[in-house]
mmCIF file of C-alpha atoms in Angstrom:
data_model
loop_
_atom_site.group_PDB
_atom_site.id
_atom_site.type_symbol
_atom_site.label_atom_id
_atom_site.label_comp_id
_atom_site.label_asym_id
_atom_site.label_seq_id
_atom_site.Cartn_x
_atom_site.Cartn_y
_atom_site.Cartn_z
ATOM 1 C CA MET H 1344 0.000 0.000 0.000
ATOM 2 C CA SER H 1345 1.488 3.351 -1.015
ATOM 3 C CA ASP H 1346 1.581 6.253 1.423
ATOM 4 C CA GLU H 1347 -0.846 8.203 -0.789
ATOM 5 C CA ASN H 1348 -3.589 5.781 0.252
ATOM 6 C CA LEU H 1349 -2.913 6.148 3.973
ATOM 7 C CA THR H 1350 -4.754 8.435 6.378
ATOM 8 C CA GLU H 1351 -2.795 10.916 8.496
ATOM 9 C CA GLU H 1352 -3.168 8.610 11.516
ATOM 10 C CA GLU H 1353 -1.834 5.620 9.551
ATOM 11 C CA ILE H 1354 1.131 7.640 8.268
ATOM 12 C CA ARG H 1355 1.978 8.735 11.834
ATOM 13 C CA ASN H 1356 1.747 5.122 13.059
ATOM 14 C CA LYS H 1357 3.955 3.894 10.209
ATOM 15 C CA GLU H 1358 6.598 6.593 10.766
ATOM 16 C CA SER H 1359 6.587 5.976 14.519
ATOM 17 C CA PHE H 1360 6.939 2.242 13.928
ATOM 18 C CA GLU H 1361 9.881 2.640 11.527
ATOM 19 C CA ARG H 1362 11.646 5.060 13.877
ATOM 20 C CA ASP H 1363 11.176 2.878 16.959
ATOM 21 C CA LEU H 1364 12.125 -0.298 15.131
ATOM 22 C CA ALA H 1365 15.358 1.237 13.797
ATOM 23 C CA GLU H 1366 16.344 2.287 17.323
ATOM 24 C CA LEU H 1367 15.468 -1.099 18.794
ATOM 25 C CA GLU H 1368 17.348 -3.039 16.139
ATOM 26 C CA GLN H 1369 20.471 -0.948 16.842
ATOM 27 C CA GLU H 1370 20.217 -1.476 20.589
ATOM 28 C CA THR H 1371 19.397 -5.169 20.551
ATOM 29 C CA PRO H 1372 22.856 -6.627 19.772
ATOM 30 C CA LYS H 1373 24.384 -4.645 22.655
ATOM 31 C CA THR H 1374 21.749 -5.191 25.307
ATOM 32 C CA LYS H 1375 20.028 -8.463 24.567
ATOM 33 C CA LYS H 1376 21.463 -11.299 26.623
ATOM 34 C CA GLU H 1377 20.696 -14.936 26.045
ATOM 35 C CA SER H 1378 20.420 -16.788 29.324
ATOM 36 C CA LYS H 1379 23.070 -19.475 29.682
ATOM 37 C CA LYS H 1380 22.189 -20.487 33.202
ATOM 38 C CA LYS H 1381 22.379 -24.256 33.624
ATOM 39 C CA LYS H 1382 19.401 -26.008 35.141
ATOM 40 C CA GLU H 1383 20.122 -27.522 38.534
ATOM 41 C CA THR H 1384 17.056 -29.731 38.585
ATOM 42 C CA GLN H 1385 17.592 -33.115 36.949
ATOM 43 C CA SER H 1386 15.643 -33.391 33.689
ATOM 44 C CA ALA H 1387 12.901 -31.153 35.087
ATOM 45 C CA GLU H 1388 11.626 -30.070 31.700
ATOM 46 C CA ASN H 1389 11.231 -33.686 30.612
ATOM 47 C CA GLN H 1390 8.714 -34.226 33.405
ATOM 48 C CA VAL H 1391 6.256 -31.625 32.140
ATOM 49 C CA GLY H 1392 3.232 -33.047 30.404
ATOM 50 C CA LYS H 1393 4.277 -36.646 31.080
ATOM 51 C CA ASN H 1394 2.724 -39.189 33.364
ATOM 52 C CA PRO H 1395 4.849 -41.442 35.619
ATOM 53 C CA THR H 1396 5.375 -43.936 32.777
ATOM 54 C CA GLY H 1397 7.071 -41.220 30.704
ATOM 55 C CA ARG H 1398 4.339 -40.991 28.084
ATOM 56 C CA HIS H 1399 3.170 -37.550 26.984
ATOM 57 C CA GLU H 1400 -0.002 -36.509 28.734
ATOM 58 C CA LYS H 1401 -2.243 -34.611 26.340
ATOM 59 C CA GLN H 1402 -4.764 -33.736 29.011
ATOM 60 C CA LYS H 1403 -4.714 -35.113 32.499
ATOM 61 C CA ILE H 1404 -8.188 -33.823 33.225
ATOM 62 C CA ARG H 1405 -10.604 -32.351 30.723
ATOM 63 C CA PHE H 1406 -12.709 -29.380 31.801
ATOM 64 C CA GLY H 1407 -15.399 -27.962 29.577
ATOM 65 C CA LYS H 1408 -16.310 -25.116 31.905
ATOM 66 C CA LEU H 1409 -14.861 -22.854 34.543
ATOM 67 C CA ILE H 1410 -13.310 -25.152 37.089
ATOM 68 C CA ALA H 1411 -14.474 -25.911 40.594
ATOM 69 C CA GLN H 1412 -12.153 -28.886 41.242
ATOM 70 C CA PRO H 1413 -9.291 -28.669 43.774
ATOM 71 C CA LEU H 1414 -5.886 -27.926 42.303
ATOM 72 C CA GLU H 1415 -4.288 -31.032 43.815
ATOM 73 C CA ASP H 1416 -6.675 -33.256 41.835
ATOM 74 C CA GLN H 1417 -5.226 -31.855 38.597
ATOM 75 C CA LEU H 1418 -1.536 -32.481 39.324
ATOM 76 C CA PHE H 1419 0.919 -35.366 39.078
ATOM 77 C CA ASP H 1420 3.136 -36.151 42.055
ATOM 78 C CA VAL H 1421 6.227 -34.558 40.454
ATOM 79 C CA GLU H 1422 4.212 -31.362 39.927
ATOM 80 C CA LYS H 1423 2.936 -31.344 43.511
ATOM 81 C CA LYS H 1424 6.513 -31.676 44.778
ATOM 82 C CA ALA H 1425 7.655 -28.791 42.567
ATOM 83 C CA LEU H 1426 4.828 -26.622 43.928
ATOM 84 C CA GLU H 1427 5.748 -27.477 47.521
ATOM 85 C CA GLU H 1428 9.363 -26.544 46.817
ATOM 86 C CA LEU H 1429 8.473 -23.242 45.143
ATOM 87 C CA LYS H 1430 6.196 -22.282 48.055
ATOM 88 C CA LYS H 1431 9.255 -22.358 50.344
ATOM 89 C CA ARG H 1432 10.652 -19.333 48.505
ATOM 90 C CA PRO H 1433 9.728 -15.967 50.127
ATOM 91 C CA ILE H 1434 8.310 -14.495 46.901
ATOM 92 C CA ALA H 1435 5.681 -17.269 46.701
ATOM 93 C CA LYS H 1436 3.666 -15.880 49.623
ATOM 94 C CA HIS H 1437 2.395 -13.096 47.356
ATOM 95 C CA TYR H 1438 0.699 -15.523 44.920
ATOM 96 C CA GLU H 1439 -2.094 -18.081 44.874
ATOM 97 C CA ASP H 1440 -1.242 -21.711 44.180
ATOM 98 C CA ARG H 1441 -2.769 -21.725 40.675
ATOM 99 C CA PHE H 1442 -0.557 -18.827 39.613
ATOM 100 C CA LEU H 1443 2.463 -20.547 41.153
ATOM 101 C CA MET H 1444 1.689 -23.774 39.301
ATOM 102 C CA ALA H 1445 1.223 -21.917 36.003
ATOM 103 C CA THR H 1446 4.601 -20.272 36.619
ATOM 104 C CA LEU H 1447 6.204 -23.671 37.170
ATOM 105 C CA PHE H 1448 4.727 -25.022 33.950
ATOM 106 C CA SER H 1449 5.945 -21.979 32.025
ATOM 107 C CA ARG H 1450 9.466 -22.693 33.312
ATOM 108 C CA LYS H 1451 9.231 -26.498 32.928
ATOM 109 C CA LEU H 1452 9.197 -27.102 36.694
ATOM 110 C CA ASP H 1453 12.564 -25.375 37.148
ATOM 111 C CA ILE H 1454 12.359 -23.844 40.639
ATOM 112 C CA GLU H 1455 15.080 -21.220 40.129
ATOM 113 C CA ARG H 1456 13.664 -19.940 36.859
ATOM 114 C CA SER H 1457 10.143 -19.938 38.325
ATOM 115 C CA GLU H 1458 11.318 -17.852 41.273
ATOM 116 C CA GLU H 1459 12.992 -15.452 38.836
ATOM 117 C CA LEU H 1460 9.737 -15.009 36.896
ATOM 118 C CA LEU H 1461 7.796 -14.367 40.114
ATOM 119 C CA ASN H 1462 10.291 -11.691 41.131
ATOM 120 C CA ASN H 1463 10.065 -10.110 37.686
ATOM 121 C CA ASN H 1464 6.267 -10.194 37.845
ATOM 122 C CA LYS H 1465 6.170 -8.511 41.249
ATOM 123 C CA LYS H 1466 8.635 -5.858 40.058
ATOM 124 C CA PHE H 1467 6.585 -5.234 36.893
ATOM 125 C CA LEU H 1468 3.357 -4.853 38.879
ATOM 126 C CA SER H 1469 4.991 -2.493 41.371
ATOM 127 C CA GLU H 1470 6.651 -0.305 38.746
ATOM 128 C CA ASN H 1471 3.445 0.012 36.725
ATOM 129 C CA GLY H 1472 1.039 0.874 39.530
ATOM 130 C CA TYR H 1473 -0.539 -2.558 40.021
ATOM 131 C CA GLU H 1474 0.059 -3.047 43.739
ATOM 132 C CA THR H 1475 -3.701 -3.656 43.707
ATOM 133 C CA LEU H 1476 -4.725 -5.804 40.753
ATOM 134 C CA PRO H 1477 -7.604 -4.656 38.551
ATOM 135 C CA LYS H 1478 -10.983 -6.404 38.770
ATOM 136 C CA TYR H 1479 -13.455 -7.274 36.051
ATOM 137 C CA SER H 1480 -15.493 -4.215 37.027
ATOM 138 C CA ASP H 1481 -12.420 -2.035 36.295
ATOM 139 C CA ILE H 1482 -12.026 -3.248 32.705
ATOM 140 C CA SER H 1483 -13.200 -0.925 29.921
ATOM 141 C CA LYS H 1484 -16.504 -2.247 28.587
ATOM 142 C CA LYS H 1485 -15.794 -0.546 25.270
ATOM 143 C CA LEU H 1486 -12.593 -2.574 25.019
ATOM 144 C CA LEU H 1487 -14.393 -5.800 25.979
ATOM 145 C CA ASP H 1488 -16.995 -5.164 23.291
ATOM 146 C CA THR H 1489 -14.332 -5.193 20.567
ATOM 147 C CA ARG H 1490 -14.009 -8.982 21.170
ATOM 148 C CA TYR H 1491 -10.573 -8.812 19.553
ATOM 149 C CA SER H 1492 -9.119 -11.721 21.535
ATOM 150 C CA TRP H 1493 -10.653 -14.680 23.340
ATOM 151 C CA TRP H 1494 -10.380 -18.282 24.460
ATOM 152 C CA ILE H 1495 -12.992 -20.818 25.533
ATOM 153 C CA PRO H 1496 -12.333 -22.808 28.738
ATOM 154 C CA GLY H 1497 -11.875 -26.500 27.959
ATOM 155 C CA SER H 1498 -11.416 -26.119 24.189
ATOM 156 C CA ARG H 1499 -8.219 -27.862 23.049
ATOM 157 C CA SER H 1500 -6.167 -28.810 19.988
ATOM 158 C CA LYS H 1501 -5.643 -32.439 18.985
ATOM 159 C CA GLU H 1502 -2.489 -32.434 21.132
ATOM 160 C CA GLY H 1503 -4.249 -30.993 24.162
ATOM 161 C CA ASN H 1504 -3.053 -27.399 23.787
ATOM 162 C CA GLY H 1505 -5.198 -24.479 24.887
ATOM 163 C CA LEU H 1506 -6.551 -22.306 22.070
ATOM 164 C CA ILE H 1507 -6.351 -18.504 22.088
ATOM 165 C CA TYR H 1508 -7.933 -16.602 19.202
ATOM 166 C CA ALA H 1509 -7.467 -13.053 17.951
ATOM 167 C CA LYS H 1510 -8.947 -10.857 15.230
ATOM 168 C CA PHE H 1511 -6.764 -7.791 15.511
ATOM 169 C CA ALA H 1512 -8.647 -5.674 12.986
ATOM 170 C CA ARG H 1513 -11.325 -5.314 15.679
ATOM 171 C CA LEU H 1514 -8.923 -3.343 17.873
ATOM 172 C CA VAL H 1515 -8.000 0.190 16.834
ATOM 173 C CA PRO H 1516 -5.504 1.416 19.470
ATOM 174 C CA SER H 1517 -6.368 5.108 19.036
ATOM 175 C CA GLU H 1518 -9.905 4.359 20.300
ATOM 176 C CA HIS H 1519 -8.573 3.193 23.680
ATOM 177 C CA THR H 1520 -5.950 4.341 26.154
ATOM 178 C CA HIS H 1521 -2.790 2.315 26.686
ATOM 179 C CA LYS H 1522 -3.761 1.894 30.331
ATOM 180 C CA GLU H 1523 -7.136 0.391 29.426
ATOM 181 C CA ILE H 1524 -5.458 -2.251 27.272
ATOM 182 C CA VAL H 1525 -2.697 -3.040 29.783
ATOM 183 C CA ASP H 1526 -5.285 -3.205 32.623
ATOM 184 C CA TRP H 1527 -7.154 -5.780 30.563
ATOM 185 C CA MET H 1528 -4.024 -7.847 29.966
ATOM 186 C CA VAL H 1529 -2.941 -7.712 33.615
ATOM 187 C CA TRP H 1530 -6.386 -8.859 34.758
ATOM 188 C CA ILE H 1531 -6.503 -11.693 32.227
ATOM 189 C CA HIS H 1532 -3.003 -12.951 33.055
ATOM 190 C CA SER H 1533 -3.290 -12.403 36.821
ATOM 191 C CA LYS H 1534 -6.781 -13.730 37.409
ATOM 192 C CA ALA H 1535 -9.086 -14.773 34.575
ATOM 193 C CA MET H 1536 -6.910 -17.507 33.069
ATOM 194 C CA TYR H 1537 -6.651 -19.366 36.357
ATOM 195 C CA TYR H 1538 -10.235 -20.586 36.128
ATOM 196 C CA GLU H 1539 -8.972 -22.914 33.389
ATOM 197 C CA GLY H 1540 -7.780 -26.466 34.010
ATOM 198 C CA MET H 1541 -4.076 -26.862 34.736
ATOM 199 C CA ASP H 1542 -3.665 -28.799 31.475
ATOM 200 C CA PHE H 1543 -4.022 -25.404 29.770
ATOM 201 C CA PHE H 1544 -0.726 -24.359 31.372
ATOM 202 C CA ARG H 1545 0.907 -27.791 31.360
ATOM 203 C CA ASN H 1546 0.491 -28.327 27.620
ATOM 204 C CA GLY H 1547 0.778 -24.680 26.591
ATOM 205 C CA ALA H 1548 -1.390 -22.641 24.251
ATOM 206 C CA ILE H 1549 -1.670 -22.211 20.512
ATOM 207 C CA PHE H 1550 -2.379 -18.666 19.304
ATOM 208 C CA ILE H 1551 -4.509 -18.381 16.165
ATOM 209 C CA GLU H 1552 -4.456 -14.832 14.810
ATOM 210 C CA ASP H 1553 -6.564 -13.570 11.922
ATOM 211 C CA LEU H 1554 -4.898 -10.445 10.517
ATOM 212 C CA SER H 1555 -7.363 -9.780 7.697
ATOM 213 C CA GLY H 1556 -8.054 -6.065 7.411
ATOM 214 C CA VAL H 1557 -5.076 -5.103 9.605
ATOM 215 C CA GLY H 1558 -3.292 -1.930 8.520
ATOM 216 C CA TRP H 1559 -1.207 0.829 10.020
ATOM 217 C CA LYS H 1560 -4.170 2.231 11.959
ATOM 218 C CA HIS H 1561 -4.129 -0.985 13.997
ATOM 219 C CA PHE H 1562 -0.489 -0.599 14.956
ATOM 220 C CA ASP H 1563 0.873 1.554 17.774
ATOM 221 C CA SER H 1564 4.549 0.797 18.443
ATOM 222 C CA GLY H 1565 4.393 2.311 21.942
ATOM 223 C CA LEU H 1566 1.454 0.084 22.828
ATOM 224 C CA GLN H 1567 3.059 -2.991 21.268
ATOM 225 C CA LYS H 1568 6.142 -2.512 23.440
ATOM 226 C CA LYS H 1569 3.943 -2.362 26.542
ATOM 227 C CA ILE H 1570 2.047 -5.484 25.474
ATOM 228 C CA MET H 1571 5.272 -7.398 24.855
ATOM 229 C CA LYS H 1572 6.691 -6.282 28.204
ATOM 230 C CA THR H 1573 3.503 -7.293 30.001
ATOM 231 C CA MET H 1574 3.434 -10.782 28.468
ATOM 232 C CA GLN H 1575 7.121 -11.343 29.284
ATOM 233 C CA ASN H 1576 6.333 -10.957 32.974
ATOM 234 C CA PHE H 1577 3.480 -13.459 33.200
ATOM 235 C CA PRO H 1578 3.450 -17.260 32.901
ATOM 236 C CA LEU H 1579 2.132 -18.757 29.674
ATOM 237 C CA ARG H 1580 3.728 -21.355 27.396
ATOM 238 C CA MET H 1581 3.325 -20.374 23.732
ATOM 239 C CA LYS H 1582 3.523 -23.603 21.759
ATOM 240 C CA ALA H 1583 2.745 -22.047 18.369
ATOM 241 C CA ILE H 1584 1.470 -18.842 16.764
ATOM 242 C CA TYR H 1585 -0.519 -19.370 13.568
ATOM 243 C CA ILE H 1586 -1.258 -16.327 11.434
ATOM 244 C CA VAL H 1587 -4.024 -16.509 8.850
ATOM 245 C CA ASN H 1588 -4.917 -13.896 6.239
ATOM 246 C CA PRO H 1589 -1.626 -11.967 6.542
ATOM 247 C CA PRO H 1590 -1.794 -8.269 5.589
ATOM 248 C CA LEU H 1591 0.630 -6.372 3.341
ATOM 249 C CA ILE H 1592 2.503 -5.110 6.400
ATOM 250 C CA ILE H 1593 3.187 -8.630 7.751
ATOM 251 C CA SER H 1594 6.950 -8.426 7.096
ATOM 252 C CA ALA H 1595 7.178 -5.245 9.181
ATOM 253 C CA LEU H 1596 5.188 -6.831 12.011
ATOM 254 C CA LEU H 1597 7.445 -9.882 12.052
ATOM 255 C CA ARG H 1598 10.547 -7.653 12.179
ATOM 256 C CA PHE H 1599 9.095 -5.963 15.248
ATOM 257 C CA ALA H 1600 8.321 -9.307 16.896
ATOM 258 C CA LYS H 1601 11.890 -10.513 16.368
ATOM 259 C CA VAL H 1602 13.224 -7.612 18.419
ATOM 260 C CA PHE H 1603 11.184 -8.492 21.510
ATOM 261 C CA MET H 1604 10.639 -12.225 21.287
ATOM 262 C CA LYS H 1605 13.143 -14.976 21.932
ATOM 263 C CA LYS H 1606 14.320 -16.768 18.825
ATOM 264 C CA LYS H 1607 12.582 -20.001 19.816
ATOM 265 C CA LEU H 1608 9.257 -18.126 19.980
ATOM 266 C CA VAL H 1609 9.837 -16.344 16.670
ATOM 267 C CA ASP H 1610 10.518 -19.751 15.138
ATOM 268 C CA ARG H 1611 7.074 -20.856 16.299
ATOM 269 C CA ILE H 1612 5.330 -18.173 14.223
ATOM 270 C CA ASP H 1613 3.867 -19.663 11.073
ATOM 271 C CA VAL H 1614 1.750 -18.014 8.371
ATOM 272 C CA VAL H 1615 -0.789 -20.649 7.359
ATOM 273 C CA SER H 1616 -4.148 -21.156 5.667
ATOM 274 C CA LEU H 1617 -7.351 -21.915 7.562
ATOM 275 C CA ASP H 1618 -7.259 -25.397 6.015
ATOM 276 C CA LYS H 1619 -3.909 -25.968 7.734
ATOM 277 C CA VAL H 1620 -5.378 -24.783 11.043
ATOM 278 C CA LYS H 1621 -8.153 -27.358 10.641
ATOM 279 C CA GLU H 1622 -5.519 -30.087 10.306
ATOM 280 C CA ILE H 1623 -4.061 -29.085 13.665
ATOM 281 C CA ILE H 1624 -7.328 -28.459 15.476
ATOM 282 C CA ASP H 1625 -10.352 -30.720 15.246
ATOM 283 C CA ILE H 1626 -13.063 -28.794 13.406
ATOM 284 C CA ASN H 1627 -15.453 -29.618 16.245
ATOM 285 C CA GLU H 1628 -13.101 -27.809 18.645
ATOM 286 C CA LEU H 1629 -12.309 -24.854 16.366
ATOM 287 C CA SER H 1630 -14.278 -21.653 17.001
ATOM 288 C CA VAL H 1631 -17.060 -20.876 14.523
ATOM 289 C CA GLU H 1632 -15.384 -17.512 13.965
ATOM 290 C CA PHE H 1633 -12.463 -19.375 12.383
ATOM 291 C CA GLY H 1634 -14.519 -21.725 10.245
ATOM 292 C CA GLY H 1635 -14.980 -24.434 12.866
ATOM 293 C CA LYS H 1636 -18.084 -26.040 14.326
ATOM 294 C CA PHE H 1637 -17.419 -25.301 17.988
ATOM 295 C CA GLU H 1638 -20.052 -22.861 19.217
ATOM 296 C CA GLY H 1639 -17.551 -21.232 21.532
ATOM 297 C CA SER H 1640 -17.051 -17.730 20.203
ATOM 298 C CA SER H 1641 -16.009 -14.304 21.399
ATOM 299 C CA ASP H 1642 -19.600 -13.790 22.630
ATOM 300 C CA VAL H 1643 -19.334 -16.913 24.786
ATOM 301 C CA PHE H 1644 -16.017 -15.569 26.062
ATOM 302 C CA LEU H 1645 -17.651 -12.331 27.221
ATOM 303 C CA ASP H 1646 -20.229 -14.395 29.113
ATOM 304 C CA THR H 1647 -17.382 -16.379 30.715
ATOM 305 C CA LEU H 1648 -15.642 -13.179 31.828
ATOM 306 C CA ALA H 1649 -18.880 -11.921 33.375
ATOM 307 C CA LYS H 1650 -19.054 -15.154 35.405
ATOM 308 C CA ILE H 1651 -15.489 -14.617 36.591
ATOM 309 C CA GLY H 1652 -16.498 -11.108 37.612
ATOM 310 C CA ARG H 1653 -19.242 -12.589 39.779
ATOM 311 C CA LEU H 1654 -16.744 -14.971 41.378
ATOM 312 C CA GLU H 1655 -14.498 -11.990 42.168
ATOM 313 C CA ASN H 1656 -17.433 -10.489 44.052
ATOM 314 C CA GLY H 1657 -17.628 -13.551 46.277
ATOM 315 C CA GLU H 1658 -20.363 -15.648 44.647
ATOM 316 C CA ASP H 1659 -20.056 -19.404 45.025
ATOM 317 C CA ILE H 1660 -18.596 -21.037 41.899
ATOM 318 C CA ASN H 1661 -21.127 -23.884 41.951
ATOM 319 C CA VAL H 1662 -24.002 -21.401 41.975
ATOM 320 C CA VAL H 1663 -22.459 -19.415 39.121
ATOM 321 C CA LEU H 1664 -21.950 -22.544 37.020
ATOM 322 C CA GLU H 1665 -25.431 -23.902 37.766
ATOM 323 C CA ASN H 1666 -27.004 -20.612 36.723
ATOM 324 C CA GLY H 1667 -24.968 -20.782 33.538
ATOM 325 C CA GLU H 1668 -26.228 -24.284 32.793
ATOM 326 C CA LYS H 1669 -29.827 -23.201 33.389
ATOM 327 C CA LYS H 1670 -29.416 -20.324 30.962
ATOM 328 C CA LYS H 1671 -27.828 -22.657 28.401
ATOM 329 C CA ARG H 1672 -30.750 -25.095 28.684
ATOM 330 C CA LYS H 1673 -33.266 -22.252 28.420
ATOM 331 C CA ASP H 1674 -31.523 -20.809 25.342
ATOM 332 C CA LYS H 1675 -31.517 -24.266 23.724
ATOM 333 C CA LYS H 1676 -35.233 -24.722 24.474
ATOM 334 C CA ASP H 1677 -36.064 -21.228 23.168
ATOM 335 C CA LYS H 1678 -34.141 -21.970 19.965
ATOM 336 C CA LYS H 1679 -36.014 -25.258 19.491
ATOM 337 C CA ASP H 1680 -39.380 -23.621 20.191
ATOM 338 C CA LYS H 1681 -38.627 -20.902 17.652
ATOM 339 C CA LYS H 1682 -37.705 -23.489 15.018
ATOM 340 C CA ASP H 1683 -40.818 -25.556 15.744
ATOM 341 C CA LYS H 1684 -42.985 -22.466 15.446
ATOM 342 C CA LYS H 1685 -41.375 -21.582 12.120
ATOM 343 C CA ASP H 1686 -41.860 -25.150 10.827
ATOM 344 C CA ARG H 1687 -45.544 -25.137 11.825
ATOM 345 C CA LYS H 1688 -46.074 -21.812 10.091
ATOM 346 C CA GLU H 1689 -44.448 -23.056 6.874
ATOM 347 C CA LYS H 1690 -46.556 -26.245 6.914
ATOM 348 C CA ARG H 1691 -49.726 -24.224 7.492
ATOM 349 C CA GLU H 1692 -48.905 -21.851 4.643
ATOM 350 C CA LYS H 1693 -48.200 -24.794 2.304
ATOM 351 C CA ARG H 1694 -51.473 -26.435 3.300
ATOM 352 C CA GLU H 1695 -53.470 -23.242 2.786
ATOM 353 C CA LYS H 1696 -51.792 -22.631 -0.547
ATOM 354 C CA LYS H 1697 -52.681 -26.163 -1.663
ATOM 355 C CA GLU H 1698 -56.284 -25.779 -0.523
ATOM 356 C CA ASN H 1699 -56.693 -22.496 -2.386
ATOM 357 C CA SER H 1700 -55.213 -23.798 -5.631
#
């Protein structure tokens, strides 16, 4: 796309991006350090996602909803021992067990590296004004309504990976403040994700990103740096990033990603077709918004977040889930009644038409 076809806002975003990227690419060789610390735990990473026989565990326990089961029922013995060990470290007292376990999974049960991530997380929260974490009620409803990113609890790939979706054309950064977006990310990564089963963190997540319609108006280099920094300080294993419908500016976006992301993560980015995605993810598990048959969509995600908001306010999880099931049954009955009514009307009209002919 030539600059003549860009709006003033898009030109500013493009110029800002090119300026920031040039500076970052010059700084990176001098400041970026690859960790060479040797792991002290014996074969810790080989224990993740494997049962005691050594076979890969796709999903130890399958949850289709927000979870109400105790954490200990979701863990193998080696994972329980790692959690007990991590909880002996002073930094652990600031975190709930689910967050600690997610941290361990993100660092392949390595206690030292998990402690380092916890310290980095606490420092990030302190330096960015999050001594008190945001709640669902604090999140911008305008931002939520964009439905630009979502996941559905319990939905998994064929290999048991969690699935996180994004349609970035729905998010125009200039329509929101940086704080609103970072608040949202901090809440999601500090609280909302931990109502998932632990297999979500054990097996890692696949990101599926639709970039159709994305242009320079969707890119804010200052915001992207904050997003990258935020994600680096929270636990989540990225197993793969699949990009579908790449825009003309994809090469520029990938250059930016390479500056902030570790090489092993950059290597996991793949531009693919939707058909390829359907080979990786069972079509019955793939969101309808990506051509699948799974009814879980960004609308369902908003409903899930509202439930989490109720839990934050002290409601019992079993009550919240039961109310959700009642609503689901009612919606299904209403849908059936509507269809039956439509079928009866069509039959009546056909009969009347036949009688009058």
